[in-house]
Coordinates of N, CA and C in Angstrom, one line a residue:
X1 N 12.9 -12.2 20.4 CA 12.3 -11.9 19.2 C 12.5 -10.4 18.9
X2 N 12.8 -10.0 18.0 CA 12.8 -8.4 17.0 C 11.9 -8.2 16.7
X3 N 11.0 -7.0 17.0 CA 9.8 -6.8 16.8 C 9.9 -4.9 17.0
X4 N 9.8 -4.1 15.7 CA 9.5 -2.8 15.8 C 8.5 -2.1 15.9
X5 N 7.3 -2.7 15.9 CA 6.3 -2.1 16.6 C 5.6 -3.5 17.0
X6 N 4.8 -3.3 18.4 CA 4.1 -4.1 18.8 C 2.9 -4.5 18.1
X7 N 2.6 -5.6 18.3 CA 1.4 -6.0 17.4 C 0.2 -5.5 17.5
X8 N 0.0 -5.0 19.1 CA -1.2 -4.8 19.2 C -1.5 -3.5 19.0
X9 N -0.7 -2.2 18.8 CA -0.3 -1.0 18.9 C -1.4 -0.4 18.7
X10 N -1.4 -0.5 17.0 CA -2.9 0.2 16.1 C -2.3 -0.3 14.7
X11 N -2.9 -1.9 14.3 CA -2.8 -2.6 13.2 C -3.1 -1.7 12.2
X12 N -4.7 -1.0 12.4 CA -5.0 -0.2 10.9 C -4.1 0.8 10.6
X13 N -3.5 1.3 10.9 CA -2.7 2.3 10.6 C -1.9 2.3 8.7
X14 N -1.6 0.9 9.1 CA -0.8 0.4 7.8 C -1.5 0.7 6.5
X15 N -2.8 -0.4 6.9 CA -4.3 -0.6 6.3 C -4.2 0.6 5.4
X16 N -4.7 1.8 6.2 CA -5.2 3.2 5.9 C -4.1 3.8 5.2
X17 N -2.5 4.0 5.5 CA -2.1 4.3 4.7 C -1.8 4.4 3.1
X18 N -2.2 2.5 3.5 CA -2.5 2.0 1.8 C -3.2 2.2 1.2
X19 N -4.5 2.1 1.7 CA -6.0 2.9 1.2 C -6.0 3.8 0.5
X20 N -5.0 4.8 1.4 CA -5.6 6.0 1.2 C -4.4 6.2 -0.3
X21 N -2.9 5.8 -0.1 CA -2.7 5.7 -1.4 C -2.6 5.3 -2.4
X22 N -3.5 4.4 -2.8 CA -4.1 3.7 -3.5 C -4.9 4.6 -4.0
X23 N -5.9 5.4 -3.1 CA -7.5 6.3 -3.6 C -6.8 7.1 -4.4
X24 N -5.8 7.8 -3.6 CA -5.0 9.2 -4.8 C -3.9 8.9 -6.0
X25 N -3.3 7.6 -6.0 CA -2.8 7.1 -7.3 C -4.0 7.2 -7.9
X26 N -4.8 6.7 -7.9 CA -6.1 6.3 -8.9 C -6.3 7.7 -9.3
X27 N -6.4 8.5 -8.7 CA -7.3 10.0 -8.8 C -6.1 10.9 -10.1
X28 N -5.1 10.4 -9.3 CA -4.0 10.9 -9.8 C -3.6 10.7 -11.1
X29 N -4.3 9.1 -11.9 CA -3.9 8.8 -12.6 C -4.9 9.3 -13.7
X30 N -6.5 9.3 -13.2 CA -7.5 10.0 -13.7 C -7.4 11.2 -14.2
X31 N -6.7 12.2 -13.3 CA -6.6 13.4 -13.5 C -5.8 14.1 -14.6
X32 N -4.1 13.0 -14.7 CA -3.4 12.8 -15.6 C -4.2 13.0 -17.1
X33 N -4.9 11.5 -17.4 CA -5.5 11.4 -18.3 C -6.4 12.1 -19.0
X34 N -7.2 13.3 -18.0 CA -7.7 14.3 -18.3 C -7.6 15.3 -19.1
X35 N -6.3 15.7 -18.4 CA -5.5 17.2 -18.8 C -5.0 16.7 -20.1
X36 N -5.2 18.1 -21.1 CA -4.5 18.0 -21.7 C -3.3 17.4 -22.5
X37 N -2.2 16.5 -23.1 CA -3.4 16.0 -24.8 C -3.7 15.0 -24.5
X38 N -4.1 14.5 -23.1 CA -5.1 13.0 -22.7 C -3.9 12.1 -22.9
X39 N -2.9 12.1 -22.6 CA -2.1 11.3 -22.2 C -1.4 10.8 -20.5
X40 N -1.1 9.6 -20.1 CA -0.7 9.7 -18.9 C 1.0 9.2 -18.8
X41 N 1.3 11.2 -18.0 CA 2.9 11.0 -18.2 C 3.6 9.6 -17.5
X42 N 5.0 9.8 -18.0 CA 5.9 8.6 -17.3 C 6.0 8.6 -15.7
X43 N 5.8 9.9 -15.5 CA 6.4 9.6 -13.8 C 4.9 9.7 -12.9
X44 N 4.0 10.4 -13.9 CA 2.2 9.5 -13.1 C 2.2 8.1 -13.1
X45 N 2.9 7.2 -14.2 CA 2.8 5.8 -13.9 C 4.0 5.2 -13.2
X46 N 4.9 6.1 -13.2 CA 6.2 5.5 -11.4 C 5.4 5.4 -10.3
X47 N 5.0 6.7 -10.3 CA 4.3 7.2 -8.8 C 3.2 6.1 -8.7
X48 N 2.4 5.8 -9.6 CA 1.3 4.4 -9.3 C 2.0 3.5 -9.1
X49 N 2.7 2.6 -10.2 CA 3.6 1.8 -9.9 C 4.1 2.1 -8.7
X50 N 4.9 2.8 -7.8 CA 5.7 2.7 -6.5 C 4.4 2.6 -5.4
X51 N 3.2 3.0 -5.7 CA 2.2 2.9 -4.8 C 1.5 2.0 -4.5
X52 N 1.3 1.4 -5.4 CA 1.3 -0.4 -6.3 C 2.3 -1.5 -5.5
X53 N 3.3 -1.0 -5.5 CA 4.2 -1.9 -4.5 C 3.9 -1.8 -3.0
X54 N 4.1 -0.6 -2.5 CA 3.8 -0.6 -1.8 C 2.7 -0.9 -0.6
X55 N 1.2 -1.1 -1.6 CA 0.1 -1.4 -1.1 C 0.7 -3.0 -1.1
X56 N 0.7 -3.5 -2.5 CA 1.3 -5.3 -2.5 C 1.8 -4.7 -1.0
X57 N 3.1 -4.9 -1.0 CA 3.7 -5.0 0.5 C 3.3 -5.1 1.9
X58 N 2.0 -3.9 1.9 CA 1.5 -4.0 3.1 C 0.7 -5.0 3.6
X59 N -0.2 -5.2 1.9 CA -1.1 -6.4 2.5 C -0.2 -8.1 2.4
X60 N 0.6 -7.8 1.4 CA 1.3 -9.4 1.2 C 1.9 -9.5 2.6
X61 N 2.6 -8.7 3.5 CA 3.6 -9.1 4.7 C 2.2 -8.8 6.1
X62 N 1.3 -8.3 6.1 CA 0.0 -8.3 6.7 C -0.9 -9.8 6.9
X63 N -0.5 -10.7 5.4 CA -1.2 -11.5 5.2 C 0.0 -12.5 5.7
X64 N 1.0 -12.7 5.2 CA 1.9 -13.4 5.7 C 2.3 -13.5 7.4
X65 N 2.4 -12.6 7.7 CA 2.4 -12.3 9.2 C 1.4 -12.7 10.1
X66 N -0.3 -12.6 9.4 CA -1.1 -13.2 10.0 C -1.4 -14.6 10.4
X67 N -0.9 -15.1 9.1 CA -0.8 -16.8 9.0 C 0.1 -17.3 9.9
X68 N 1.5 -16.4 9.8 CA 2.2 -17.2 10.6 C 1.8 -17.5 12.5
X69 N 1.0 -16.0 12.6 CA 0.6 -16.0 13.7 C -0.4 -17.0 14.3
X70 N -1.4 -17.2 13.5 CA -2.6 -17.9 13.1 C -1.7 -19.4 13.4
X71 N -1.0 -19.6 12.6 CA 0.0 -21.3 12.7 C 0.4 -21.5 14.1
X72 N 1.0 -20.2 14.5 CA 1.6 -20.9 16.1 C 0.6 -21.0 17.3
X73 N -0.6 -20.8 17.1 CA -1.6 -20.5 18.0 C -2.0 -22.0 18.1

């Protein structure tokens, strides 16, 4: 089996990543909105949107990965 990091290593790591970019798109997006003439630019909603994926990602392949683990047990 292929396996680039071990499972047991430090699971949260991923978790936290996402969290944490998740909390600052949001902030990010807030702050946008803010400023001056209260509009939110095109690349504050890439940068959410790519953040967006990327959380999807961590938790969709976290959840998937669990199950499967969960199944062979």
């Amino acid at each position: 089996k292929f396996t680039i990091m071990p499972l047991n290593s430090n699971p949260n790591i991923k978790e936290l990543t996402a969290i944490v970019l998740l909390t600052f798109g949001i902030i990010l997006a807030f702050v946008a909105l803010l400023i001056p003439p209260g509009e939110i630019h095109d690349s504050v909603l890439f940068i959410f949107a790519q953040i967006i994926i990327y959380c999807g990602s961590i938790f969709g392949i976290d959840c998937y990965i669990s199950k499967k683990i969960h199944d062979e047990k």
